[in-house]
Coordinates of C-alpha atoms in Angstrom, one line a residue:
X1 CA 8.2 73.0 48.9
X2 CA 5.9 70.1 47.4
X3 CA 5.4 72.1 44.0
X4 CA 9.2 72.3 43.7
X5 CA 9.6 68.1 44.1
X6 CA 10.5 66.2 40.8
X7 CA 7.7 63.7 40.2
X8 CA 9.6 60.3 40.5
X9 CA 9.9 58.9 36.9
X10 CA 8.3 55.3 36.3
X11 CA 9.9 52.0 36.8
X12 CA 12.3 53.5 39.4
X13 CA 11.3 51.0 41.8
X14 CA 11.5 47.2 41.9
X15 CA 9.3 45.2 45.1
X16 CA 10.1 48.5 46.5
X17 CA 13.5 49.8 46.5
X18 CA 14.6 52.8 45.0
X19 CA 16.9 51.8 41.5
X20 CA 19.3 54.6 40.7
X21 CA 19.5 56.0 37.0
X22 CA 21.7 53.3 35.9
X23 CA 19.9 50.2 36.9
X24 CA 16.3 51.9 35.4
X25 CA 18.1 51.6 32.1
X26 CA 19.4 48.6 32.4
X27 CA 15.5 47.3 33.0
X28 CA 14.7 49.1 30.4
X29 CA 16.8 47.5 27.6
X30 CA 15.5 44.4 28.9
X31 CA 12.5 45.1 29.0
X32 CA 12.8 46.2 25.2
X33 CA 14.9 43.1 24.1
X34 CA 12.0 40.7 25.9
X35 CA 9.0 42.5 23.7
X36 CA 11.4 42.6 20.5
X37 CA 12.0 38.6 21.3
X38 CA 8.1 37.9 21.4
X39 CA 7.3 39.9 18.7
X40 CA 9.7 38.4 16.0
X41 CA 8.2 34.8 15.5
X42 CA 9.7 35.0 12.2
X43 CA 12.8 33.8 14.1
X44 CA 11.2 30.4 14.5
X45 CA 9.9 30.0 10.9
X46 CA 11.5 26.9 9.7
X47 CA 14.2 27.6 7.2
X48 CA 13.4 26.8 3.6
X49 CA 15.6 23.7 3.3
X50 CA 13.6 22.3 6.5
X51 CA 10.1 23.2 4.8
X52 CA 11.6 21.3 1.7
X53 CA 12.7 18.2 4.0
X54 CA 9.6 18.2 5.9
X55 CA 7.6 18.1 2.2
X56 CA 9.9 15.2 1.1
X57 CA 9.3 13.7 3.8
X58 CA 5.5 13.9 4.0
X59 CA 5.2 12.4 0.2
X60 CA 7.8 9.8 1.1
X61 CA 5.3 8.4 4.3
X62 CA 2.4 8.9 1.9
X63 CA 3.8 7.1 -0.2
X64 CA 4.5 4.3 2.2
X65 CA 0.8 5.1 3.4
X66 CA -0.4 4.3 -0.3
X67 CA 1.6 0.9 -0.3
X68 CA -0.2 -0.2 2.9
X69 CA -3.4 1.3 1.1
X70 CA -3.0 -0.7 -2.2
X71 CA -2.3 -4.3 -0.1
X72 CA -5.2 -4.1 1.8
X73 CA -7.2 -2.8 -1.2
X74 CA -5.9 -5.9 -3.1
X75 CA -7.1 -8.4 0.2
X76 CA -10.2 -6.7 0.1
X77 CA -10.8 -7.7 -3.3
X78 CA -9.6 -11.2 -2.6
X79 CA -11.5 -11.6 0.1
X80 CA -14.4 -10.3 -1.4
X81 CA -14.7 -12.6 -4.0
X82 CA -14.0 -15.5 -1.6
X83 CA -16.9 -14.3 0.5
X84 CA -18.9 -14.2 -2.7
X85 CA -18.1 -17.8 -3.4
X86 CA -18.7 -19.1 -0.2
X87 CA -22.0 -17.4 -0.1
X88 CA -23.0 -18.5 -2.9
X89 CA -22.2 -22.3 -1.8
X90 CA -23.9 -22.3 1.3
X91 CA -27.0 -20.9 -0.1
X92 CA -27.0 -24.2 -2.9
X93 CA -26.1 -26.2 0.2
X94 CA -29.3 -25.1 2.0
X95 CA -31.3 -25.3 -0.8
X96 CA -30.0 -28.8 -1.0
X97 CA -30.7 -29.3 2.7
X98 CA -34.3 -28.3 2.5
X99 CA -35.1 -31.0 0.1
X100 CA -33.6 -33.4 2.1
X101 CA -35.6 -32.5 4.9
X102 CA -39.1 -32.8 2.9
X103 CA -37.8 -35.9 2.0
X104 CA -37.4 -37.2 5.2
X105 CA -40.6 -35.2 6.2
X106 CA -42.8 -37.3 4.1
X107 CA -41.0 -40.2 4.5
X108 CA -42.2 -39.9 8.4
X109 CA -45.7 -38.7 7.4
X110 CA -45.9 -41.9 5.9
X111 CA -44.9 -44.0 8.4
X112 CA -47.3 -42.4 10.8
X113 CA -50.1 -43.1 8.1
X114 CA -49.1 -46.8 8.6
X115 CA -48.2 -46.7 11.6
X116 CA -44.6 -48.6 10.7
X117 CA -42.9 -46.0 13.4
X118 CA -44.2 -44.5 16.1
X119 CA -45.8 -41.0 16.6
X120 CA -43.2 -39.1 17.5
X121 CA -41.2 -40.1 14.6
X122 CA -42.4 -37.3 12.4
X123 CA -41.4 -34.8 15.2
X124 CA -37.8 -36.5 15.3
X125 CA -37.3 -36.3 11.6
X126 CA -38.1 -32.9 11.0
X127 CA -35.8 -31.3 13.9
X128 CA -33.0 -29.3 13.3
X129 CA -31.0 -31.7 14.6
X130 CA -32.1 -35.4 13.8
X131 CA -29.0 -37.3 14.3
X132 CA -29.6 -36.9 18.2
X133 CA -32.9 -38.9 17.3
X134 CA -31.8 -40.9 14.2
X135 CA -28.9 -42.2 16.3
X136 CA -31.4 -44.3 18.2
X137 CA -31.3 -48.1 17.3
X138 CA -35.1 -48.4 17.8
X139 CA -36.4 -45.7 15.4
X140 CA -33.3 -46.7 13.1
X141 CA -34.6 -50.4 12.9
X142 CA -37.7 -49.2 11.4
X143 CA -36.7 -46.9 8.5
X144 CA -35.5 -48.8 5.0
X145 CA -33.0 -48.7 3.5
X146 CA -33.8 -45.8 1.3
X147 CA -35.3 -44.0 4.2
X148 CA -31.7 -44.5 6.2
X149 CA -29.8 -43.2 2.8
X150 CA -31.9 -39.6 2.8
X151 CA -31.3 -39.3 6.9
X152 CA -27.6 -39.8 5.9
X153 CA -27.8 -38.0 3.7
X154 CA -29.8 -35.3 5.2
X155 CA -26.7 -35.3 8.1
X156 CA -23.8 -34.9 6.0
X157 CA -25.5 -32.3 4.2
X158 CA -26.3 -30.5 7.6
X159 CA -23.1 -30.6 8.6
X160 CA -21.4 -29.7 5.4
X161 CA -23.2 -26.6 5.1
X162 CA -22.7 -25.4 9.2
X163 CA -19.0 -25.8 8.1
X164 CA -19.2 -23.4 4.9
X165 CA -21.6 -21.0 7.1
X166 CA -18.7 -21.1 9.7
X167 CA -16.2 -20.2 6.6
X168 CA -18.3 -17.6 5.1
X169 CA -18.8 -15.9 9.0
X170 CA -14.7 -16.0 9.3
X171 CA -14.0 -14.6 5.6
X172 CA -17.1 -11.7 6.1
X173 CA -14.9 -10.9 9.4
X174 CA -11.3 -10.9 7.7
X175 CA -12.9 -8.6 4.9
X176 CA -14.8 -6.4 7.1
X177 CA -11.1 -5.9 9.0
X178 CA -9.6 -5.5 5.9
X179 CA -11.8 -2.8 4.9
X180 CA -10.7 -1.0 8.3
X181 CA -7.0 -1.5 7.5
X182 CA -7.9 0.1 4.2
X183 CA -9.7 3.2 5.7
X184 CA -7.2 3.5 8.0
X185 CA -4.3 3.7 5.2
X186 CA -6.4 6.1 2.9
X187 CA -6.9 8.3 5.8
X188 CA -3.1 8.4 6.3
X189 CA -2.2 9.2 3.4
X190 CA -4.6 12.1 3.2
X191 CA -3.6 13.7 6.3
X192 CA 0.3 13.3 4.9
X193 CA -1.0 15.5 1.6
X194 CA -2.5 18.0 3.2
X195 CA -0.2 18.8 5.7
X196 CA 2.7 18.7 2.8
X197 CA -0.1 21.0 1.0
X198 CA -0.2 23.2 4.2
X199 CA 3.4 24.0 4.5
X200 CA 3.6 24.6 1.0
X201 CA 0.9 27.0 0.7
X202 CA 2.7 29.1 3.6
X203 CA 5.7 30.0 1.5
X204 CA 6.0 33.4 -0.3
X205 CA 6.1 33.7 -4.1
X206 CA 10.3 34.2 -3.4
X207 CA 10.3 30.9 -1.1
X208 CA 8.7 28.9 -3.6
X209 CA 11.3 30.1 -6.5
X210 CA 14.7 29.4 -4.1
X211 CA 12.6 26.4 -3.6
X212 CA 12.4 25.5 -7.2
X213 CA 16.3 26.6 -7.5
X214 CA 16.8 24.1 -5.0
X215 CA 14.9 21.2 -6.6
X216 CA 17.1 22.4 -9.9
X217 CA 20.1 22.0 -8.3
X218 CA 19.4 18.6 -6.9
X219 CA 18.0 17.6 -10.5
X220 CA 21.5 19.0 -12.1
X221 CA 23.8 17.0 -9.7
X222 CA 21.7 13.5 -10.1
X223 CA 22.1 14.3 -13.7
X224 CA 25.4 14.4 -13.7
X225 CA 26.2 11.1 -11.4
X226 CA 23.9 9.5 -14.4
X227 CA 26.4 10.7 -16.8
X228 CA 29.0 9.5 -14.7
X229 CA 27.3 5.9 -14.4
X230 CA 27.0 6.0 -18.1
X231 CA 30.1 6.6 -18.7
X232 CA 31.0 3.8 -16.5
X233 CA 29.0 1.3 -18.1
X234 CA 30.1 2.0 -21.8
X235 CA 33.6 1.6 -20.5
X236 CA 32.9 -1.4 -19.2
X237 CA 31.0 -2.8 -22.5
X238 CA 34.1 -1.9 -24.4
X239 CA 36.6 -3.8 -22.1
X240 CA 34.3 -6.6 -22.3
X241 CA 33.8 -6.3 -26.2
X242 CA 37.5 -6.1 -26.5
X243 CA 38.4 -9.0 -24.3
X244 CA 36.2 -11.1 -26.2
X245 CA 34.4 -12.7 -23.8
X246 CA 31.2 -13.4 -25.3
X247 CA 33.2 -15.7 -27.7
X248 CA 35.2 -17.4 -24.9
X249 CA 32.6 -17.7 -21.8
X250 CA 31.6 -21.2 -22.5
X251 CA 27.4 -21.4 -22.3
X252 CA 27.5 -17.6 -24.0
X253 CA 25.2 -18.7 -26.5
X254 CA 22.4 -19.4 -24.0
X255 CA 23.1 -16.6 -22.0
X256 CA 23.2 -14.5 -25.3
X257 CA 19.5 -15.7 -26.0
X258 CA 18.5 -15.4 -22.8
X259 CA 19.6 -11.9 -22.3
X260 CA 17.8 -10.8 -26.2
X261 CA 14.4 -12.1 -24.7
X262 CA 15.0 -10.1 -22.0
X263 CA 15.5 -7.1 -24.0
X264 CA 12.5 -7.7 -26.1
X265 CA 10.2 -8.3 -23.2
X266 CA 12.0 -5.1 -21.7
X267 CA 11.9 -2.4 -24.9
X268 CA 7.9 -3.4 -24.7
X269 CA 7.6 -2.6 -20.9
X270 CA 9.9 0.8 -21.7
X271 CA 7.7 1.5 -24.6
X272 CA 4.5 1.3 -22.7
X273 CA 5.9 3.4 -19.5
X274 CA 7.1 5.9 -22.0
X275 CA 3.7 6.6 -23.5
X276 CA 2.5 7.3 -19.9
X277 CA 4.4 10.1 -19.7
X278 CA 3.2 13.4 -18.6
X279 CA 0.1 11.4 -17.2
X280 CA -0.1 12.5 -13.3
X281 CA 0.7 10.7 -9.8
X282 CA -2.4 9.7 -8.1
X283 CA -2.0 7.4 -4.9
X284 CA -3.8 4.2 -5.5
X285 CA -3.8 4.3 -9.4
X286 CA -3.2 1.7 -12.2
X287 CA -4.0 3.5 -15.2
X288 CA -4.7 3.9 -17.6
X289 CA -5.4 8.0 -16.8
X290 CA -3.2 8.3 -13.5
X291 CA -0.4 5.9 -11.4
X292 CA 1.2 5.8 -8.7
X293 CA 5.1 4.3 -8.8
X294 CA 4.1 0.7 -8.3
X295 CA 0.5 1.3 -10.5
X296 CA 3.2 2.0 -13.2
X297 CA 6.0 -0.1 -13.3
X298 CA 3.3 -3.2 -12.9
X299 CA 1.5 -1.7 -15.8
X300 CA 4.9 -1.6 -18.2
X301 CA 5.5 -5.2 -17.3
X302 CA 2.1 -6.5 -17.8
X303 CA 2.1 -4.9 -21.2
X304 CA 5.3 -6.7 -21.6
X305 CA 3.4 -10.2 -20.7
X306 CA 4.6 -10.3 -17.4
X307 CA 2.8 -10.1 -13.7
X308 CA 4.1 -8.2 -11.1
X309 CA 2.8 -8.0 -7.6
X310 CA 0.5 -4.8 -7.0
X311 CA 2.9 -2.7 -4.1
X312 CA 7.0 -2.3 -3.7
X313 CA 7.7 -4.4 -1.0
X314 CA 6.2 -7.1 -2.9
X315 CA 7.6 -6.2 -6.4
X316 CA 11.4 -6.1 -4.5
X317 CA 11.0 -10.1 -4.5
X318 CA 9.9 -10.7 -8.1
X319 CA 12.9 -11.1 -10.3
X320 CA 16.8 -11.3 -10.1
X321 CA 18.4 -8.8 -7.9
X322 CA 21.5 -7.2 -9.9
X323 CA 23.9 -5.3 -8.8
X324 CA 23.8 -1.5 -9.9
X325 CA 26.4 -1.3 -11.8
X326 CA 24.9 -4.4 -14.3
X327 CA 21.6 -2.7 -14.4
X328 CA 19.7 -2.8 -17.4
X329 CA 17.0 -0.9 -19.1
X330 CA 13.6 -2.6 -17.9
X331 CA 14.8 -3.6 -14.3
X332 CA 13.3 -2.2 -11.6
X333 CA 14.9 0.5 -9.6
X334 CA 13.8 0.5 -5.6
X335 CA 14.0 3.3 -3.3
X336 CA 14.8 4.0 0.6
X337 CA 15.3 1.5 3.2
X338 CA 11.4 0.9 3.7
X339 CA 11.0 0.0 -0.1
X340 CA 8.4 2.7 -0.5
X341 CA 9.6 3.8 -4.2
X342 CA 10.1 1.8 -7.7
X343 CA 11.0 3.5 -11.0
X344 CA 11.8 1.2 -14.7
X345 CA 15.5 1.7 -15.5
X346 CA 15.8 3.2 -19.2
X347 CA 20.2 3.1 -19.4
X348 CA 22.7 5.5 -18.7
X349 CA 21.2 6.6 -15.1
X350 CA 18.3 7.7 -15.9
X351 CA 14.5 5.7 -15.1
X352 CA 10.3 6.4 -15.9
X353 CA 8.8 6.8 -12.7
X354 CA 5.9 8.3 -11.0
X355 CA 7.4 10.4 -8.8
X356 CA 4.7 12.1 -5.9
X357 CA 1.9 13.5 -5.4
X358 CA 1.5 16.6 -7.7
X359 CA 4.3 15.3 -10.3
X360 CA 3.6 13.8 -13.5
X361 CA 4.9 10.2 -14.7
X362 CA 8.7 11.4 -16.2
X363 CA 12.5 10.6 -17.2
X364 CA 14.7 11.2 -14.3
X365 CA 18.1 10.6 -12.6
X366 CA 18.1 7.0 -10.4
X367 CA 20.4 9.7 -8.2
X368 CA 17.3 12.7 -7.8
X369 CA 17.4 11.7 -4.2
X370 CA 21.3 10.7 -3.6
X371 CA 23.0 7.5 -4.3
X372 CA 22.3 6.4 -1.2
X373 CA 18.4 6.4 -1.6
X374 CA 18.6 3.5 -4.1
X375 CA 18.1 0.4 -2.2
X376 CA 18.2 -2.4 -5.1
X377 CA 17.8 -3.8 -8.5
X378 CA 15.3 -6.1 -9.5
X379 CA 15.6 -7.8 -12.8
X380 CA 11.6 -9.0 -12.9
X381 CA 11.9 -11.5 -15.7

């Protein structure tokens, strides 16, 4: 009877009751759908616009990174110089000191040689801190008049130079902070980079094209909302030309001249950002082989004879703020609620900016990143 029993198929049993036919498959399918689900992690790749948001986003802290990194390079240098200066005065100051204190030396050795002041005097002169002694009517009753000069002397100078040694200790410990703040920022904006690089490098050769498609597309609408601007602004010209207001506005003639220097300062600044093109983003840099988008914009302008703070959020504050639709070429274009972007308005939409890492300085829409990433315009002189 045994060799004519069917062996019991696997899996018919669950914690040890029998399943009937139906029930096994049931398991079954579940059992399939659970090892299909952990084996398709492809599921949980992030979509290709959420790679290219992630990206953006990346550059855009690294780029705020790179402002924090270029204000505390700029304190460093400050304060490095300061500390220099300092330095440099406390060692004349302590060179200054030491003569004094020969001076007074000898004037005690001579005293004890004639025995005008007591023995101890010479002891009291030379310590590193006489006035306790020299403050003593007795011993200052016997010094002349000369001698009482170089122990003032001697006591200002002491105290003059503590001070500047104080100074120099506080300014070596501001710049040795500093120098943190500035490792600190560099580091963050290496780690942004390479994790942009990283997500980046994981995308197929058919990833990175949609990708570039994508980047098209977003270059093709700003284009066209710079037309549109454009548009806008010759319209406007020619309303105002036809109205005649230039003629009518009383004060025009000032604001006539003081609106042609502008342009003059303005075509050399344009001029200067123009050459730069094709020259790449580098965080950090001022030229003249590589910028970043503040490195840049200051550059233009100080070509143009005028100096613009080093980072954004300082730049922001440095001029006029117009309204958009009065922009002119040469103003300053900011980016994003944080200030972290600046680009040099050229007319008609369109700005020279450095735009991120692995870009190249370049003409481009104010609208590449929607209307609603331009935060102001700065007129800067």
């Amino acid at each position: 009877m045994a060799s004519h029993r069917k062996s019991r198929p696997a899996g018919t049993r669950v914690a040890g009751i029998r399943t009937p036919a139906l029930a096994t498959a049931a398991l079954t399918s579940v059992a399939l759908l659970s090892q299909s689900a952990n084996a398709a992690p492809a599921d949980d790749k992030p979509s290709l616009e959420e790679v290219e948001k992630k990206v953006d986003d990346l550059y855009r802290q690294a780029e705020s990174a790179t402002d924090t990194y270029n204000a505390a390079k700029e304190r460093t240098t400050k304060q490095r110089k300061q500390v220099d200066t300092l330095l440099d005065d406390v060692a004349r100051r302590t060179e200054k000191l030491n003569q004094a204190r020969e001076e007074l030396g000898s004037f005690a050795a001579e005293q004890y040689r004639t025995g005008a002041a007591a023995p101890g005097t010479a002891t009291f002169l030379l310590a590193d801190t006489p006035q306790d002694y020299f403050d003593q009517t007795q011993l200052m009753g016997r010094l002349t008049s000369r001698q009482k000069g170089a122990v003032d002397d001697y006591v200002s100078e002491q105290s003059a130079t503590m001070k500047k040694r104080q100074e120099a200790s506080q300014s070596l410990q501001s710049l040795t902070e500093t120098q943190s703040d500035l490792k600190t920022a560099k580091a963050t904006v290496q780690k942004k980079l390479a994790d942009a690089r990283e997500l980046l490098s994981e995308l197929t050769a058919q990833e990175k094209a949609r990708l570039a498609a994508i980047e098209k597309a977003k270059q093709e609408a700003a284009a066209r909302k710079a037309a549109e601007l454009a548009r806008q602004q010759a319209a406007a010209e020619k309303a105002a030309q036809e109205a005649g207001r230039q003629e009518s506005t009383p004060g025009t003639g000032t604001s006539t001249a003081t609106d042609s220097s502008y342009a003059t300062r303005a075509a050399k600044a344009l001029a200067f950002a123009r050459a730069q093109i094709g020259k790449p983003y580098v965080w950090g840099a001022t030229g003249p082989g590589s910028y970043d988008c503040s490195g840049l914009t200051q550059a233009a302008w100080k070509a143009a004879g005028v100096t613009l703070p080093r980072v954004t959020y300082d730049q922001v504050n440095a001029g006029t703020t117009v309204s958009l639709a009065d922009a002119q070429p040469g103003d300053l274009v900011f980016f994003y609620d944080d200030i972290t972007h600046v680009g040099l308005y050229i007319g008609n939409g369109m700005m020279i900016h450095a735009p991120k890492p692995g870009a190249y300085v370049r003409e481009e829409s104010i609208y590449y990143d929607g209307e609603s990433a331009i935060h102001s315009v700065v007129r800067p002189a």
